[in-house]
């Protein structure tokens, strides 16, 4: 059992409970031939299905490593599980609404309220248990969701590691503002950055060869591993949080349903005068073609019993409609959030304008284009960018700073493509130097011109007059491969107009 | 004519018609006190909902630049189709439940003539809906994309590309409409079932006091058949959209082949963090990190890599080049499979999109999922005195330059997960 995550255990537990309860309800409904109980048991069945979906998604999402079919691993499955659950809930609300309207048109009298009460109480117990199991995933509390909470951890860890390390770094930043800088992999040739640090300070420095270039992230401090463990567990939980929220909402909806059943049964038991057996009585609440007959009999015979107050019959559908409203209100945020993740939008904790501004402010960066930031799942945010720089030699330093900027915004998986501006291009609005060929513009993810899109056809991008391949060839020919000289390229730019590349 | 044959106009038109139908049916149900009309009204409402979803996603998917989303809302199509198909599955489930209840508690159809009329009207509307949404769309072809540019560019198989584009675009828009059509088809089949049942009851009426005979079981049986039909067309749609939404490698792309082609490019030492995914069908995006030897430069390699991807149909590629300083450092094989510029500290490891498997944290959980132990043991046994690496990228397959360590590596890790990093 040690390998199973806590969530999975809870899900299985709840699944078993719900399944058993569903079977119980079916049996009771057959015994009492109560249709209401049968439909309630089918509600439980939908609950079982939701739990199965959540379980499958949870299982999938544990496999976060890359596979042949999916280079990102399957962690997105939990977002999809959440969306499926949210949609199921909405569909269920719909069906309940339909039944409630039916009951308004044709009110039903509840048979054997005591039995219904008993089953309702049992159902409520099961659901409250479920609520307890999943309550910390409720999303009503302080769960920050895909939070930026790494920030605290990361930086404190950095500070700790800084203090324990024998000081051999030149880049110690003051005040722990950027403590992680020391741990940074340096891409700067010949820098004395001390990322050579190893475990527990036993080897203060990695035996360096000529190149100080290659430093691994893996060398970063071992002792921070302990806190890493808690964070790992934390993060795994955070990643599955959407999924669990979906489950919680389902259980919550079921609990509300049970509450309604119990309340209804109680009210029926205490207030409803049903027609006694064997006596002639009428039910004034139901449209009855025999009413005329009843009038006649009323005048001839003595008393005609009347069934109990009519409002009791309308209590059930009213409560159902209230429940549907509550459910829809609580499901909508989950629906929206999972849909936004699937739409590859920028996660809400990232301020992208600020990010762009900071990136552009980095020394050596001329322009940023094709910046894409999106959330994979949980706290994993991925970014790609093309950075246009002036100078290839100072690129490594610039790259480090860029990674810093991203890190500070909470984005840790980045792919940065440097492009070196050709001499003479002053405008900040130059096309991507390394784009695919021109006719591929349509198939590129995001096109070239933001304003030139027609309503219907977004994929029609204006054609670029020369092939980007030719352009890059022109740029790259003068650069020899064997030397590292700064690239000064006389650029034969044939393009008449500059198209804005930045999609921001 | 262009204005009135657009997809969104058609959807809006059908939405308005559905609203009118819903209101009318609800009114008649209240007046005539008919339960089945009320439930039919709700069926219309659910299709209205699905059309609204379709409409929204259609409009949203034309937005390609937005401050809240760097990709625009291009994916709205796919999400809308997915949502619609799941919604259809949920509705089918509730219809199935009703059918089972009818089996247990069979009911006669009364007022057969009225029900027959209502069924015919419903069928008519649904067929109209289907025709408007589907056939008109089929016949109005998509305009050909710029065949002119084909002439300007290079000589690599460009002739096929415009057609390919067209086909793929048709397929991707079809995703959204397919979601809506699923609902329409469900309703149409439902109306067919109603018509058949009502006809049978009209032709062979059952009196008020008669018990239910085989006639009462036709309705639920046909309903179950209908549910099976709808589910069998919903599942392929769900699968197709799920492939895109789960960021899976799209079908036409063979990652292994790509990797082997990348291996053939001179000047690069290793590839890691290769990710290929599809934004919407037809737009595939790839990112990768490449290690190259610093003194060789990478421009040539960059060009060749892009060509490889272009031939595979991937046109948005972002490559991060990482310099490996000298051939000597290549001996430290493990360094090559590591990203030399991941995020700036190890604490970010768990926030990386796809953390390398061998994380030591796995030990504490006792879980074999993020399996780090064999690798670490191996490192220790090598006794090289190198720093113990905790973030080792995944499988490493070596070429002739490799040492034995690499080979054993491959063998033990061979059955573990896929190679995300390849060392040439």
JSON list of N, CA and C in Angstrom, two decimals, chain B residues 1-52:
[
{"chain": "B", "resi": 1, "resn": "UNK", "atom": "N", "xyz": [-23.84, 36.25, -50.17]},
{"chain": "B", "resi": 1, "resn": "UNK", "atom": "CA", "xyz": [-24.15, 34.89, -49.74]},
{"chain": "B", "resi": 1, "resn": "UNK", "atom": "C", "xyz": [-23.16, 34.41, -48.70]},
{"chain": "B", "resi": 2, "resn": "UNK", "atom": "N", "xyz": [-21.99, 35.03, -48.77]},
{"chain": "B", "resi": 2, "resn": "UNK", "atom": "CA", "xyz": [-20.97, 34.58, -47.83]},
{"chain": "B", "resi": 2, "resn": "UNK", "atom": "C", "xyz": [-21.39, 34.80, -46.40]},
{"chain": "B", "resi": 3, "resn": "UNK", "atom": "N", "xyz": [-22.07, 35.90, -46.19]},
{"chain": "B", "resi": 3, "resn": "UNK", "atom": "CA", "xyz": [-22.46, 36.19, -44.81]},
{"chain": "B", "resi": 3, "resn": "UNK", "atom": "C", "xyz": [-23.44, 35.17, -44.28]},
{"chain": "B", "resi": 4, "resn": "UNK", "atom": "N", "xyz": [-24.26, 34.65, -45.14]},
{"chain": "B", "resi": 4, "resn": "UNK", "atom": "CA", "xyz": [-25.31, 33.80, -44.63]},
{"chain": "B", "resi": 4, "resn": "UNK", "atom": "C", "xyz": [-24.99, 32.34, -44.69]},
{"chain": "B", "resi": 5, "resn": "UNK", "atom": "N", "xyz": [-23.85, 32.02, -45.21]},
{"chain": "B", "resi": 5, "resn": "UNK", "atom": "CA", "xyz": [-23.55, 30.59, -45.21]},
{"chain": "B", "resi": 5, "resn": "UNK", "atom": "C", "xyz": [-22.43, 30.27, -44.26]},
{"chain": "B", "resi": 6, "resn": "UNK", "atom": "N", "xyz": [-21.99, 31.26, -43.50]},
{"chain": "B", "resi": 6, "resn": "UNK", "atom": "CA", "xyz": [-20.93, 30.98, -42.55]},
{"chain": "B", "resi": 6, "resn": "UNK", "atom": "C", "xyz": [-21.42, 30.03, -41.47]},
{"chain": "B", "resi": 7, "resn": "UNK", "atom": "N", "xyz": [-20.44, 29.37, -40.88]},
{"chain": "B", "resi": 7, "resn": "UNK", "atom": "CA", "xyz": [-20.82, 28.39, -39.88]},
{"chain": "B", "resi": 7, "resn": "UNK", "atom": "C", "xyz": [-21.46, 29.04, -38.67]},
{"chain": "B", "resi": 8, "resn": "UNK", "atom": "N", "xyz": [-20.93, 30.16, -38.27]},
{"chain": "B", "resi": 8, "resn": "UNK", "atom": "CA", "xyz": [-21.46, 30.73, -37.04]},
{"chain": "B", "resi": 8, "resn": "UNK", "atom": "C", "xyz": [-22.86, 31.27, -37.29]},
{"chain": "B", "resi": 9, "resn": "UNK", "atom": "N", "xyz": [-23.11, 31.75, -38.51]},
{"chain": "B", "resi": 9, "resn": "UNK", "atom": "CA", "xyz": [-24.47, 32.21, -38.78]},
{"chain": "B", "resi": 9, "resn": "UNK", "atom": "C", "xyz": [-25.44, 31.06, -38.71]},
{"chain": "B", "resi": 10, "resn": "UNK", "atom": "N", "xyz": [-25.01, 29.95, -39.28]},
{"chain": "B", "resi": 10, "resn": "UNK", "atom": "CA", "xyz": [-25.90, 28.79, -39.26]},
{"chain": "B", "resi": 10, "resn": "UNK", "atom": "C", "xyz": [-26.20, 28.35, -37.84]},
{"chain": "B", "resi": 11, "resn": "UNK", "atom": "N", "xyz": [-25.13, 28.36, -37.04]},
{"chain": "B", "resi": 11, "resn": "UNK", "atom": "CA", "xyz": [-25.34, 27.94, -35.65]},
{"chain": "B", "resi": 11, "resn": "UNK", "atom": "C", "xyz": [-26.28, 28.89, -34.93]},
{"chain": "B", "resi": 12, "resn": "UNK", "atom": "N", "xyz": [-26.12, 30.17, -35.18]},
{"chain": "B", "resi": 12, "resn": "UNK", "atom": "CA", "xyz": [-26.99, 31.13, -34.53]},
{"chain": "B", "resi": 12, "resn": "UNK", "atom": "C", "xyz": [-28.43, 30.91, -34.96]},
{"chain": "B", "resi": 13, "resn": "UNK", "atom": "N", "xyz": [-28.61, 30.67, -36.23]},
{"chain": "B", "resi": 13, "resn": "UNK", "atom": "CA", "xyz": [-29.95, 30.44, -36.75]},
{"chain": "B", "resi": 13, "resn": "UNK", "atom": "C", "xyz": [-30.60, 29.24, -36.06]},
{"chain": "B", "resi": 14, "resn": "UNK", "atom": "N", "xyz": [-29.82, 28.15, -35.97]},
{"chain": "B", "resi": 14, "resn": "UNK", "atom": "CA", "xyz": [-30.37, 26.96, -35.33]},
{"chain": "B", "resi": 14, "resn": "UNK", "atom": "C", "xyz": [-30.62, 27.19, -33.86]},
{"chain": "B", "resi": 15, "resn": "UNK", "atom": "N", "xyz": [-29.78, 28.01, -33.25]},
{"chain": "B", "resi": 15, "resn": "UNK", "atom": "CA", "xyz": [-30.01, 28.33, -31.83]},
{"chain": "B", "resi": 15, "resn": "UNK", "atom": "C", "xyz": [-31.35, 29.03, -31.65]},
{"chain": "B", "resi": 16, "resn": "UNK", "atom": "N", "xyz": [-31.60, 30.00, -32.53]},
{"chain": "B", "resi": 16, "resn": "UNK", "atom": "CA", "xyz": [-32.85, 30.76, -32.40]},
{"chain": "B", "resi": 16, "resn": "UNK", "atom": "C", "xyz": [-34.04, 29.83, -32.61]},
{"chain": "B", "resi": 17, "resn": "UNK", "atom": "N", "xyz": [-33.95, 28.99, -33.64]},
{"chain": "B", "resi": 17, "resn": "UNK", "atom": "CA", "xyz": [-35.04, 28.06, -33.90]},
{"chain": "B", "resi": 17, "resn": "UNK", "atom": "C", "xyz": [-35.27, 27.15, -32.71]},
{"chain": "B", "resi": 18, "resn": "UNK", "atom": "N", "xyz": [-34.17, 26.70, -32.11]},
{"chain": "B", "resi": 18, "resn": "UNK", "atom": "CA", "xyz": [-34.32, 25.80, -30.98]},
{"chain": "B", "resi": 18, "resn": "UNK", "atom": "C", "xyz": [-34.97, 26.49, -29.80]},
{"chain": "B", "resi": 19, "resn": "UNK", "atom": "N", "xyz": [-34.60, 27.74, -29.58]},
{"chain": "B", "resi": 19, "resn": "UNK", "atom": "CA", "xyz": [-35.21, 28.46, -28.47]},
{"chain": "B", "resi": 19, "resn": "UNK", "atom": "C", "xyz": [-36.72, 28.54, -28.67]},
{"chain": "B", "resi": 20, "resn": "UNK", "atom": "N", "xyz": [-37.11, 28.89, -29.89]},
{"chain": "B", "resi": 20, "resn": "UNK", "atom": "CA", "xyz": [-38.54, 29.01, -30.17]},
{"chain": "B", "resi": 20, "resn": "UNK", "atom": "C", "xyz": [-39.24, 27.67, -29.95]},
{"chain": "B", "resi": 21, "resn": "UNK", "atom": "N", "xyz": [-38.59, 26.63, -30.44]},
{"chain": "B", "resi": 21, "resn": "UNK", "atom": "CA", "xyz": [-39.19, 25.30, -30.30]},
{"chain": "B", "resi": 21, "resn": "UNK", "atom": "C", "xyz": [-39.34, 24.93, -28.83]},
{"chain": "B", "resi": 22, "resn": "UNK", "atom": "N", "xyz": [-38.31, 25.23, -28.07]},
{"chain": "B", "resi": 22, "resn": "UNK", "atom": "CA", "xyz": [-38.33, 24.89, -26.65]},
{"chain": "B", "resi": 22, "resn": "UNK", "atom": "C", "xyz": [-39.49, 25.60, -25.94]},
{"chain": "B", "resi": 23, "resn": "UNK", "atom": "N", "xyz": [-39.60, 26.90, -26.21]},
{"chain": "B", "resi": 23, "resn": "UNK", "atom": "CA", "xyz": [-40.65, 27.67, -25.54]},
{"chain": "B", "resi": 23, "resn": "UNK", "atom": "C", "xyz": [-42.02, 27.13, -25.92]},
{"chain": "B", "resi": 24, "resn": "UNK", "atom": "N", "xyz": [-42.17, 26.84, -27.20]},
{"chain": "B", "resi": 24, "resn": "UNK", "atom": "CA", "xyz": [-43.47, 26.37, -27.66]},
{"chain": "B", "resi": 24, "resn": "UNK", "atom": "C", "xyz": [-43.83, 25.02, -27.04]},
{"chain": "B", "resi": 25, "resn": "UNK", "atom": "N", "xyz": [-42.83, 24.13, -27.02]},
{"chain": "B", "resi": 25, "resn": "UNK", "atom": "CA", "xyz": [-43.12, 22.80, -26.48]},
{"chain": "B", "resi": 25, "resn": "UNK", "atom": "C", "xyz": [-43.43, 22.86, -25.00]},
{"chain": "B", "resi": 26, "resn": "UNK", "atom": "N", "xyz": [-42.72, 23.71, -24.29]},
{"chain": "B", "resi": 26, "resn": "UNK", "atom": "CA", "xyz": [-42.98, 23.81, -22.86]},
{"chain": "B", "resi": 26, "resn": "UNK", "atom": "C", "xyz": [-44.38, 24.34, -22.61]},
{"chain": "B", "resi": 27, "resn": "UNK", "atom": "N", "xyz": [-44.78, 25.33, -23.41]},
{"chain": "B", "resi": 27, "resn": "UNK", "atom": "CA", "xyz": [-46.12, 25.90, -23.24]},
{"chain": "B", "resi": 27, "resn": "UNK", "atom": "C", "xyz": [-47.18, 24.84, -23.51]},
{"chain": "B", "resi": 28, "resn": "UNK", "atom": "N", "xyz": [-47.00, 24.12, -24.63]},
{"chain": "B", "resi": 28, "resn": "UNK", "atom": "CA", "xyz": [-47.99, 23.10, -24.97]},
{"chain": "B", "resi": 28, "resn": "UNK", "atom": "C", "xyz": [-48.03, 22.01, -23.90]},
{"chain": "B", "resi": 29, "resn": "UNK", "atom": "N", "xyz": [-46.85, 21.68, -23.37]},
{"chain": "B", "resi": 29, "resn": "UNK", "atom": "CA", "xyz": [-46.81, 20.63, -22.34]},
{"chain": "B", "resi": 29, "resn": "UNK", "atom": "C", "xyz": [-47.57, 21.08, -21.11]},
{"chain": "B", "resi": 30, "resn": "UNK", "atom": "N", "xyz": [-47.46, 22.33, -20.77]},
{"chain": "B", "resi": 30, "resn": "UNK", "atom": "CA", "xyz": [-48.15, 22.81, -19.59]},
{"chain": "B", "resi": 30, "resn": "UNK", "atom": "C", "xyz": [-49.65, 22.85, -19.81]},
{"chain": "B", "resi": 31, "resn": "UNK", "atom": "N", "xyz": [-50.01, 23.31, -21.01]},
{"chain": "B", "resi": 31, "resn": "UNK", "atom": "CA", "xyz": [-51.45, 23.39, -21.30]},
{"chain": "B", "resi": 31, "resn": "UNK", "atom": "C", "xyz": [-52.05, 21.99, -21.38]},
{"chain": "B", "resi": 32, "resn": "UNK", "atom": "N", "xyz": [-51.38, 21.17, -22.17]},
{"chain": "B", "resi": 32, "resn": "UNK", "atom": "CA", "xyz": [-51.94, 19.85, -22.39]},
{"chain": "B", "resi": 32, "resn": "UNK", "atom": "C", "xyz": [-51.57, 18.85, -21.33]},
{"chain": "B", "resi": 33, "resn": "UNK", "atom": "N", "xyz": [-50.79, 19.29, -20.39]},
{"chain": "B", "resi": 33, "resn": "UNK", "atom": "CA", "xyz": [-50.39, 18.42, -19.29]},
{"chain": "B", "resi": 33, "resn": "UNK", "atom": "C", "xyz": [-49.74, 17.14, -19.79]},
{"chain": "B", "resi": 34, "resn": "UNK", "atom": "N", "xyz": [-48.83, 17.32, -20.73]},
{"chain": "B", "resi": 34, "resn": "UNK", "atom": "CA", "xyz": [-48.19, 16.15, -21.29]},
{"chain": "B", "resi": 34, "resn": "UNK", "atom": "C", "xyz": [-46.75, 16.07, -20.78]},
{"chain": "B", "resi": 35, "resn": "UNK", "atom": "N", "xyz": [-46.44, 14.94, -20.24]},
{"chain": "B", "resi": 35, "resn": "UNK", "atom": "CA", "xyz": [-45.12, 14.77, -19.66]},
{"chain": "B", "resi": 35, "resn": "UNK", "atom": "C", "xyz": [-44.06, 14.59, -20.74]},
{"chain": "B", "resi": 36, "resn": "UNK", "atom": "N", "xyz": [-44.43, 13.84, -21.75]},
{"chain": "B", "resi": 36, "resn": "UNK", "atom": "CA", "xyz": [-43.39, 13.52, -22.75]},
{"chain": "B", "resi": 36, "resn": "UNK", "atom": "C", "xyz": [-43.00, 14.76, -23.53]},
{"chain": "B", "resi": 37, "resn": "UNK", "atom": "N", "xyz": [-43.95, 15.65, -23.72]},
{"chain": "B", "resi": 37, "resn": "UNK", "atom": "CA", "xyz": [-43.59, 16.88, -24.41]},
{"chain": "B", "resi": 37, "resn": "UNK", "atom": "C", "xyz": [-42.63, 17.71, -23.56]},
{"chain": "B", "resi": 38, "resn": "UNK", "atom": "N", "xyz": [-42.86, 17.67, -22.26]},
{"chain": "B", "resi": 38, "resn": "UNK", "atom": "CA", "xyz": [-41.96, 18.41, -21.38]},
{"chain": "B", "resi": 38, "resn": "UNK", "atom": "C", "xyz": [-40.55, 17.86, -21.48]},
{"chain": "B", "resi": 39, "resn": "UNK", "atom": "N", "xyz": [-40.44, 16.53, -21.50]},
{"chain": "B", "resi": 39, "resn": "UNK", "atom": "CA", "xyz": [-39.09, 15.97, -21.57]},
{"chain": "B", "resi": 39, "resn": "UNK", "atom": "C", "xyz": [-38.49, 16.22, -22.93]},
{"chain": "B", "resi": 40, "resn": "UNK", "atom": "N", "xyz": [-39.32, 16.25, -23.95]},
{"chain": "B", "resi": 40, "resn": "UNK", "atom": "CA", "xyz": [-38.78, 16.57, -25.26]},
{"chain": "B", "resi": 40, "resn": "UNK", "atom": "C", "xyz": [-38.29, 18.01, -25.32]},
{"chain": "B", "resi": 41, "resn": "UNK", "atom": "N", "xyz": [-39.04, 18.88, -24.62]},
{"chain": "B", "resi": 41, "resn": "UNK", "atom": "CA", "xyz": [-38.59, 20.27, -24.58]},
{"chain": "B", "resi": 41, "resn": "UNK", "atom": "C", "xyz": [-37.21, 20.36, -23.97]},
{"chain": "B", "resi": 42, "resn": "UNK", "atom": "N", "xyz": [-36.98, 19.53, -22.95]},
{"chain": "B", "resi": 42, "resn": "UNK", "atom": "CA", "xyz": [-35.66, 19.57, -22.34]},
{"chain": "B", "resi": 42, "resn": "UNK", "atom": "C", "xyz": [-34.58, 18.98, -23.23]},
{"chain": "B", "resi": 43, "resn": "UNK", "atom": "N", "xyz": [-34.99, 18.04, -24.05]},
{"chain": "B", "resi": 43, "resn": "UNK", "atom": "CA", "xyz": [-34.01, 17.54, -25.01]},
{"chain": "B", "resi": 43, "resn": "UNK", "atom": "C", "xyz": [-33.60, 18.66, -25.95]},
{"chain": "B", "resi": 44, "resn": "UNK", "atom": "N", "xyz": [-34.59, 19.44, -26.36]},
{"chain": "B", "resi": 44, "resn": "UNK", "atom": "CA", "xyz": [-34.28, 20.57, -27.24]},
{"chain": "B", "resi": 44, "resn": "UNK", "atom": "C", "xyz": [-33.35, 21.54, -26.52]},
{"chain": "B", "resi": 45, "resn": "UNK", "atom": "N", "xyz": [-33.61, 21.73, -25.23]},
{"chain": "B", "resi": 45, "resn": "UNK", "atom": "CA", "xyz": [-32.76, 22.65, -24.47]},
{"chain": "B", "resi": 45, "resn": "UNK", "atom": "C", "xyz": [-31.33, 22.15, -24.41]},
{"chain": "B", "resi": 46, "resn": "UNK", "atom": "N", "xyz": [-31.17, 20.87, -24.26]},
{"chain": "B", "resi": 46, "resn": "UNK", "atom": "CA", "xyz": [-29.80, 20.36, -24.18]},
{"chain": "B", "resi": 46, "resn": "UNK", "atom": "C", "xyz": [-29.09, 20.53, -25.50]},
{"chain": "B", "resi": 47, "resn": "UNK", "atom": "N", "xyz": [-29.82, 20.40, -26.59]},
{"chain": "B", "resi": 47, "resn": "UNK", "atom": "CA", "xyz": [-29.16, 20.62, -27.87]},
{"chain": "B", "resi": 47, "resn": "UNK", "atom": "C", "xyz": [-28.86, 22.07, -28.09]},
{"chain": "B", "resi": 48, "resn": "UNK", "atom": "N", "xyz": [-29.73, 22.90, -27.56]},
{"chain": "B", "resi": 48, "resn": "UNK", "atom": "CA", "xyz": [-29.43, 24.33, -27.61]},
{"chain": "B", "resi": 48, "resn": "UNK", "atom": "C", "xyz": [-28.12, 24.61, -26.89]},
{"chain": "B", "resi": 49, "resn": "UNK", "atom": "N", "xyz": [-27.97, 23.98, -25.73]},
{"chain": "B", "resi": 49, "resn": "UNK", "atom": "CA", "xyz": [-26.74, 24.16, -24.96]},
{"chain": "B", "resi": 49, "resn": "UNK", "atom": "C", "xyz": [-25.53, 23.71, -25.77]},
{"chain": "B", "resi": 50, "resn": "UNK", "atom": "N", "xyz": [-25.69, 22.58, -26.43]},
{"chain": "B", "resi": 50, "resn": "UNK", "atom": "CA", "xyz": [-24.54, 22.08, -27.19]},
{"chain": "B", "resi": 50, "resn": "UNK", "atom": "C", "xyz": [-24.23, 23.00, -28.35]},
{"chain": "B", "resi": 51, "resn": "UNK", "atom": "N", "xyz": [-25.27, 23.59, -28.93]},
{"chain": "B", "resi": 51, "resn": "UNK", "atom": "CA", "xyz": [-25.00, 24.50, -30.03]},
{"chain": "B", "resi": 51, "resn": "UNK", "atom": "C", "xyz": [-24.37, 25.78, -29.53]},
{"chain": "B", "resi": 52, "resn": "UNK", "atom": "N", "xyz": [-24.77, 26.19, -28.35]},
{"chain": "B", "resi": 52, "resn": "UNK", "atom": "CA", "xyz": [-24.14, 27.39, -27.78]},
{"chain": "B", "resi": 52, "resn": "UNK", "atom": "C", "xyz": [-22.67, 27.13, -27.53]}
]
